[in-house]
């Protein structure tokens, strides 16, 4: 299993687990910095490597009226400032190939959104930057088929890659998580993390916006870590009820911190039973 670099971090699947966390979309800069500082401290206290994540533009919102973020240029400026002030690596997603090169000047990791994980040109553009690339498994994808997304990135000389599981579509407006996914995708030789909050999303289930069932974030995250995930991805907010995107499936900062304590205990024990 490959160790990868995310900015200054050495993410080795045999070492400390990875936490990718932040608000779904960039809102106010001060809010984002407070979230980054809080989660950085919580991660350090529980033994996680931490990367701040927020989108500068959510191009796949349910409704035309949904908040998309500050946009490409302003969003990258905000992420650069968060990186500087909080002293953390930053990750965000791109939606078009032309964004990759400019985004790589700021980002430590570039994310391929789940809906776009089959978009060859997008993956190639992200991989050519030589930054870490997180490819999220689409809600419509079998885990076995993610090997081909990895092969696209590897074809241009980038092996600084990891995968994220975020559930699979199960009927209308619902997702389920197949816990076999972590073992299946780990066979490809790259780290696999679990998106605990998008996996409880109810796409389009909120009358023109996505709903969510945050009460299931913790049990699914615990199960995923026990099943072999090398880290977790969580959307967090100071006040999820007022978040401008994905509030119903986001955790409060204190909920996230408590969950990290649980996950750290599971990580400390799981080597004893994963070899069974």
Tab-separated table of C-alpha atoms in Angstrom:
chain	number	residue	atom	x	y	z
A	1	UNK	CA	0.000	0.000	0.000
A	2	UNK	CA	1.511	3.308	-1.111
A	3	UNK	CA	2.227	6.199	1.209
A	4	UNK	CA	1.345	9.553	-0.375
A	5	UNK	CA	2.221	13.205	0.186
A	6	UNK	CA	-0.425	15.839	0.865
A	7	UNK	CA	1.544	19.059	1.169
A	8	UNK	CA	3.776	18.594	4.240
A	9	UNK	CA	1.943	15.446	5.373
A	10	UNK	CA	3.130	11.909	4.797
A	11	UNK	CA	-0.058	9.856	4.645
A	12	UNK	CA	1.031	6.257	5.146
A	13	UNK	CA	-1.826	3.736	5.459
A	14	UNK	CA	0.263	1.961	8.098
A	15	UNK	CA	0.567	5.133	10.145
A	16	UNK	CA	-1.797	7.763	11.565
A	17	UNK	CA	-5.208	7.986	9.866
A	18	UNK	CA	-6.256	10.933	7.729
A	19	UNK	CA	-9.002	13.429	8.520
A	20	UNK	CA	-10.346	15.597	5.694
A	21	UNK	CA	-12.861	18.041	7.164
A	22	UNK	CA	-14.396	21.454	6.695
A	23	UNK	CA	-17.606	23.113	5.550
A	24	UNK	CA	-19.192	21.886	2.333
A	25	UNK	CA	-18.749	25.270	0.654
A	26	UNK	CA	-16.675	28.302	1.566
A	27	UNK	CA	-18.832	30.886	3.285
A	28	UNK	CA	-17.173	33.680	5.313
A	29	UNK	CA	-13.381	33.583	5.591
A	30	UNK	CA	-13.365	34.050	9.378
A	31	UNK	CA	-15.744	31.115	9.793
A	32	UNK	CA	-13.568	28.863	7.656
A	33	UNK	CA	-10.446	29.789	9.627
A	34	UNK	CA	-12.176	29.057	12.950
A	35	UNK	CA	-13.298	25.672	11.641
A	36	UNK	CA	-9.799	24.854	10.360
A	37	UNK	CA	-8.170	25.769	13.683
A	38	UNK	CA	-10.724	23.823	15.727
A	39	UNK	CA	-10.448	20.681	13.597
A	40	UNK	CA	-6.655	20.918	13.480
A	41	UNK	CA	-6.517	20.859	17.275
A	42	UNK	CA	-9.065	18.019	17.497
A	43	UNK	CA	-7.118	15.987	14.936
A	44	UNK	CA	-3.794	16.503	16.701
A	45	UNK	CA	-5.335	15.529	20.047
A	46	UNK	CA	-6.699	12.252	18.653
A	47	UNK	CA	-3.765	11.294	16.444
A	48	UNK	CA	-5.138	12.155	12.988
A	49	UNK	CA	-3.389	13.889	10.117
A	50	UNK	CA	-5.543	16.847	9.117
A	51	UNK	CA	-6.417	18.433	5.775
A	52	UNK	CA	-8.944	21.284	5.514
A	53	UNK	CA	-11.575	20.870	2.808
A	54	UNK	CA	-14.125	23.283	1.370
A	55	UNK	CA	-15.423	23.892	-2.128
A	56	UNK	CA	-15.001	27.230	-3.899
A	57	UNK	CA	-17.852	26.335	-6.258
A	58	UNK	CA	-20.432	23.572	-6.007
A	59	UNK	CA	-21.413	23.179	-9.638
A	60	UNK	CA	-23.717	20.227	-8.958
A	61	UNK	CA	-26.311	21.802	-6.640
A	62	UNK	CA	-29.877	20.509	-6.817
A	63	UNK	CA	-31.474	23.874	-7.645
A	64	UNK	CA	-30.381	26.892	-9.643
A	65	UNK	CA	-31.045	29.021	-6.548
A	66	UNK	CA	-28.753	26.963	-4.275
A	67	UNK	CA	-25.638	28.669	-2.891
A	68	UNK	CA	-22.587	27.642	-4.918
A	69	UNK	CA	-19.749	29.412	-3.130
A	70	UNK	CA	-17.520	32.436	-3.729
A	71	UNK	CA	-16.292	31.225	-7.114
A	72	UNK	CA	-12.965	30.089	-8.511
A	73	UNK	CA	-10.696	33.106	-8.099
A	74	UNK	CA	-12.070	34.404	-4.806
A	75	UNK	CA	-12.305	30.877	-3.416
A	76	UNK	CA	-8.655	30.130	-4.148
A	77	UNK	CA	-7.670	33.372	-2.418
A	78	UNK	CA	-9.666	32.300	0.625
A	79	UNK	CA	-8.114	28.831	0.645
A	80	UNK	CA	-4.634	30.340	0.410
A	81	UNK	CA	-5.413	32.520	3.422
A	82	UNK	CA	-6.822	29.588	5.416
A	83	UNK	CA	-3.699	27.600	4.622
A	84	UNK	CA	-1.495	30.463	5.786
A	85	UNK	CA	-3.343	31.401	8.974
A	86	UNK	CA	-4.298	27.922	10.208
A	87	UNK	CA	-1.124	26.204	9.032
A	88	UNK	CA	-2.959	23.287	7.431
A	89	UNK	CA	-2.915	21.641	3.999
A	90	UNK	CA	-5.986	22.445	1.908
A	91	UNK	CA	-8.105	20.400	-0.490
A	92	UNK	CA	-10.862	21.442	-2.858
A	93	UNK	CA	-12.643	20.022	-5.865
A	94	UNK	CA	-12.428	21.070	-9.489
A	95	UNK	CA	-15.151	20.583	-12.078
A	96	UNK	CA	-13.423	21.565	-15.310
A	97	UNK	CA	-10.009	20.663	-16.707
A	98	UNK	CA	-8.872	24.270	-17.134
A	99	UNK	CA	-9.116	24.826	-13.379
A	100	UNK	CA	-6.446	22.267	-12.456
A	101	UNK	CA	-3.268	24.246	-13.103
A	102	UNK	CA	-4.352	27.402	-11.261
A	103	UNK	CA	-5.880	25.396	-8.411
A	104	UNK	CA	-2.615	23.510	-7.956
A	105	UNK	CA	-0.840	26.779	-7.150
A	106	UNK	CA	-2.835	26.875	-3.895
A	107	UNK	CA	-4.169	23.402	-3.161
A	108	UNK	CA	-2.217	20.569	-1.595
A	109	UNK	CA	-4.732	18.039	-2.902
A	110	UNK	CA	-7.178	18.240	-5.790
A	111	UNK	CA	-10.454	16.391	-5.509
A	112	UNK	CA	-12.356	14.783	-8.364
A	113	UNK	CA	-16.066	14.952	-7.447
A	114	UNK	CA	-18.000	11.701	-7.292
A	115	UNK	CA	-20.270	12.680	-10.178
A	116	UNK	CA	-17.180	13.284	-12.350
A	117	UNK	CA	-15.028	10.282	-11.465
A	118	UNK	CA	-15.324	8.905	-15.020
A	119	UNK	CA	-14.298	12.180	-16.689
A	120	UNK	CA	-10.980	11.237	-18.250
A	121	UNK	CA	-9.776	14.735	-19.169
A	122	UNK	CA	-10.538	16.059	-15.688
A	123	UNK	CA	-8.592	13.271	-13.980
A	124	UNK	CA	-5.659	13.686	-16.365
A	125	UNK	CA	-5.532	17.458	-15.815
A	126	UNK	CA	-5.573	17.041	-12.037
A	127	UNK	CA	-2.940	14.301	-12.126
A	128	UNK	CA	-0.593	16.294	-14.350
A	129	UNK	CA	-0.223	18.899	-11.598
A	130	UNK	CA	1.600	16.230	-9.539
A	131	UNK	CA	-0.411	17.245	-6.503
A	132	UNK	CA	-2.201	14.605	-4.454
A	133	UNK	CA	-5.474	13.667	-6.154
A	134	UNK	CA	-8.488	12.373	-4.260
A	135	UNK	CA	-10.893	10.551	-6.564
A	136	UNK	CA	-14.314	10.086	-5.009
A	137	UNK	CA	-16.175	6.963	-6.044
A	138	UNK	CA	-19.360	7.863	-7.866
A	139	UNK	CA	-22.727	6.947	-6.406
A	140	UNK	CA	-23.237	4.900	-9.575
A	141	UNK	CA	-19.886	3.085	-9.530
A	142	UNK	CA	-18.958	-0.417	-8.446
A	143	UNK	CA	-15.811	-0.405	-6.302
A	144	UNK	CA	-14.050	-2.785	-8.676
A	145	UNK	CA	-14.301	-0.192	-11.463
A	146	UNK	CA	-12.404	2.520	-9.596
A	147	UNK	CA	-9.174	0.871	-10.658
A	148	UNK	CA	-9.681	2.438	-14.088
A	149	UNK	CA	-9.941	5.936	-12.621
A	150	UNK	CA	-6.645	5.307	-10.837
A	151	UNK	CA	-5.057	4.028	-14.040
A	152	UNK	CA	-5.946	7.262	-15.811
A	153	UNK	CA	-4.044	9.296	-13.220
A	154	UNK	CA	-1.127	6.875	-13.122
A	155	UNK	CA	-0.823	7.099	-16.923
A	156	UNK	CA	0.578	10.653	-16.652
A	157	UNK	CA	3.051	9.759	-13.922
A	158	UNK	CA	1.134	10.634	-10.775
A	159	UNK	CA	0.912	7.976	-8.083
A	160	UNK	CA	0.087	10.443	-5.318
A	161	UNK	CA	-3.497	9.216	-5.215
A	162	UNK	CA	-6.217	8.157	-2.839
A	163	UNK	CA	-9.847	7.084	-3.144
A	164	UNK	CA	-12.956	8.050	-1.199
A	165	UNK	CA	-16.051	5.935	-0.650
A	166	UNK	CA	-19.280	7.941	-0.333
A	167	UNK	CA	-22.095	5.433	-0.679
A	168	UNK	CA	-23.992	4.110	-3.658
A	169	UNK	CA	-27.446	5.015	-4.944
A	170	UNK	CA	-30.196	2.817	-3.546
A	171	UNK	CA	-33.501	3.765	-5.077
A	172	UNK	CA	-34.626	7.376	-5.187
A	173	UNK	CA	-32.948	9.910	-2.862
A	174	UNK	CA	-31.110	7.375	-0.771
A	175	UNK	CA	-27.591	5.984	-0.428
A	176	UNK	CA	-26.156	2.892	1.214
A	177	UNK	CA	-22.576	2.000	2.123
A	178	UNK	CA	-21.199	-1.398	1.186
A	179	UNK	CA	-18.496	-2.106	3.771
A	180	UNK	CA	-16.774	-4.497	1.366
A	181	UNK	CA	-15.734	-1.417	-0.610
A	182	UNK	CA	-12.780	-0.599	1.641
A	183	UNK	CA	-11.183	-4.009	1.221
A	184	UNK	CA	-11.963	-4.119	-2.509
A	185	UNK	CA	-10.508	-0.709	-3.361
A	186	UNK	CA	-7.524	-1.185	-1.027
A	187	UNK	CA	-6.429	-4.026	-3.337
A	188	UNK	CA	-5.479	-1.383	-5.914
A	189	UNK	CA	-2.611	-0.308	-3.648
A	190	UNK	CA	-3.705	3.209	-2.675
A	191	UNK	CA	-5.265	4.589	0.535
A	192	UNK	CA	-9.052	4.567	0.831
A	193	UNK	CA	-10.982	6.928	3.101
A	194	UNK	CA	-14.663	7.190	3.981
A	195	UNK	CA	-16.873	10.205	3.353
A	196	UNK	CA	-19.054	9.810	6.417
A	197	UNK	CA	-21.297	12.812	5.865
A	198	UNK	CA	-22.059	12.612	2.145
A	199	UNK	CA	-22.938	8.963	2.696
A	200	UNK	CA	-25.954	10.001	4.774
A	201	UNK	CA	-27.060	12.632	2.273
A	202	UNK	CA	-30.525	12.357	0.737
A	203	UNK	CA	-29.849	13.784	-2.746
A	204	UNK	CA	-32.598	16.167	-3.768
A	205	UNK	CA	-34.593	15.135	-0.715
A	206	UNK	CA	-35.186	18.633	0.687
A	207	UNK	CA	-37.514	20.344	-1.777
A	208	UNK	CA	-34.956	21.787	-4.171
A	209	UNK	CA	-31.962	20.935	-1.997
A	210	UNK	CA	-30.391	17.812	-0.539
A	211	UNK	CA	-31.529	16.434	2.775
A	212	UNK	CA	-29.566	14.274	5.157
A	213	UNK	CA	-29.609	11.998	8.188
A	214	UNK	CA	-26.700	13.098	10.339
A	215	UNK	CA	-27.693	10.699	13.135
A	216	UNK	CA	-26.157	7.923	11.035
A	217	UNK	CA	-22.767	9.607	10.479
A	218	UNK	CA	-21.193	8.235	13.656
A	219	UNK	CA	-22.254	4.571	13.336
A	220	UNK	CA	-21.245	4.444	9.682
A	221	UNK	CA	-17.881	6.090	10.387
A	222	UNK	CA	-17.164	3.646	13.203
A	223	UNK	CA	-18.074	0.718	10.954
A	224	UNK	CA	-15.950	2.014	8.077
A	225	UNK	CA	-12.874	2.430	10.253
A	226	UNK	CA	-13.370	-1.040	11.690
A	227	UNK	CA	-13.730	-2.363	8.111
A	228	UNK	CA	-10.363	-0.925	7.085
A	229	UNK	CA	-10.800	2.693	5.950
A	230	UNK	CA	-7.538	4.627	6.223
A	231	UNK	CA	-9.231	7.874	7.181
A	232	UNK	CA	-12.463	9.824	7.208
A	233	UNK	CA	-13.925	12.779	5.342
A	234	UNK	CA	-16.504	14.886	7.197
A	235	UNK	CA	-18.380	18.077	6.495
A	236	UNK	CA	-18.423	20.155	9.664
A	237	UNK	CA	-19.834	23.544	10.596
A	238	UNK	CA	-20.190	25.768	13.666
A	239	UNK	CA	-23.953	25.696	13.178
A	240	UNK	CA	-25.074	22.998	10.709
A	241	UNK	CA	-28.651	24.265	10.771
A	242	UNK	CA	-27.431	27.531	9.261
A	243	UNK	CA	-24.894	26.055	6.837
A	244	UNK	CA	-25.450	27.294	3.305
A	245	UNK	CA	-24.851	23.850	1.816
A	246	UNK	CA	-25.315	20.279	3.106
A	247	UNK	CA	-26.316	21.341	6.608
A	248	UNK	CA	-28.602	18.311	7.201
A	249	UNK	CA	-25.709	15.900	6.763
A	250	UNK	CA	-23.010	18.030	8.428
A	251	UNK	CA	-21.735	17.610	11.985
A	252	UNK	CA	-21.182	20.376	14.491
A	253	UNK	CA	-17.562	20.889	15.484
A	254	UNK	CA	-18.121	19.320	18.882
A	255	UNK	CA	-19.920	16.310	17.402
A	256	UNK	CA	-16.992	15.821	15.042
A	257	UNK	CA	-14.440	16.093	17.848
A	258	UNK	CA	-16.269	13.500	19.952
A	259	UNK	CA	-16.504	11.164	16.962
A	260	UNK	CA	-12.764	11.437	16.353
A	261	UNK	CA	-12.179	10.174	19.895
A	262	UNK	CA	-14.283	7.090	19.134
A	263	UNK	CA	-12.553	6.513	15.808
A	264	UNK	CA	-9.109	6.828	17.389
A	265	UNK	CA	-9.989	4.036	19.840
A	266	UNK	CA	-11.139	1.813	16.988
A	267	UNK	CA	-7.932	2.508	15.038
A	268	UNK	CA	-5.894	1.505	18.078
A	269	UNK	CA	-7.642	-1.886	18.205
A	270	UNK	CA	-8.390	-2.845	14.640
A	271	UNK	CA	-5.061	-4.428	13.688
A	272	UNK	CA	-5.986	-7.199	16.113
A	273	UNK	CA	-9.057	-8.203	14.105
A	274	UNK	CA	-8.380	-7.069	10.504
A	275	UNK	CA	-5.889	-9.921	10.182
A	276	UNK	CA	-8.479	-12.555	11.116
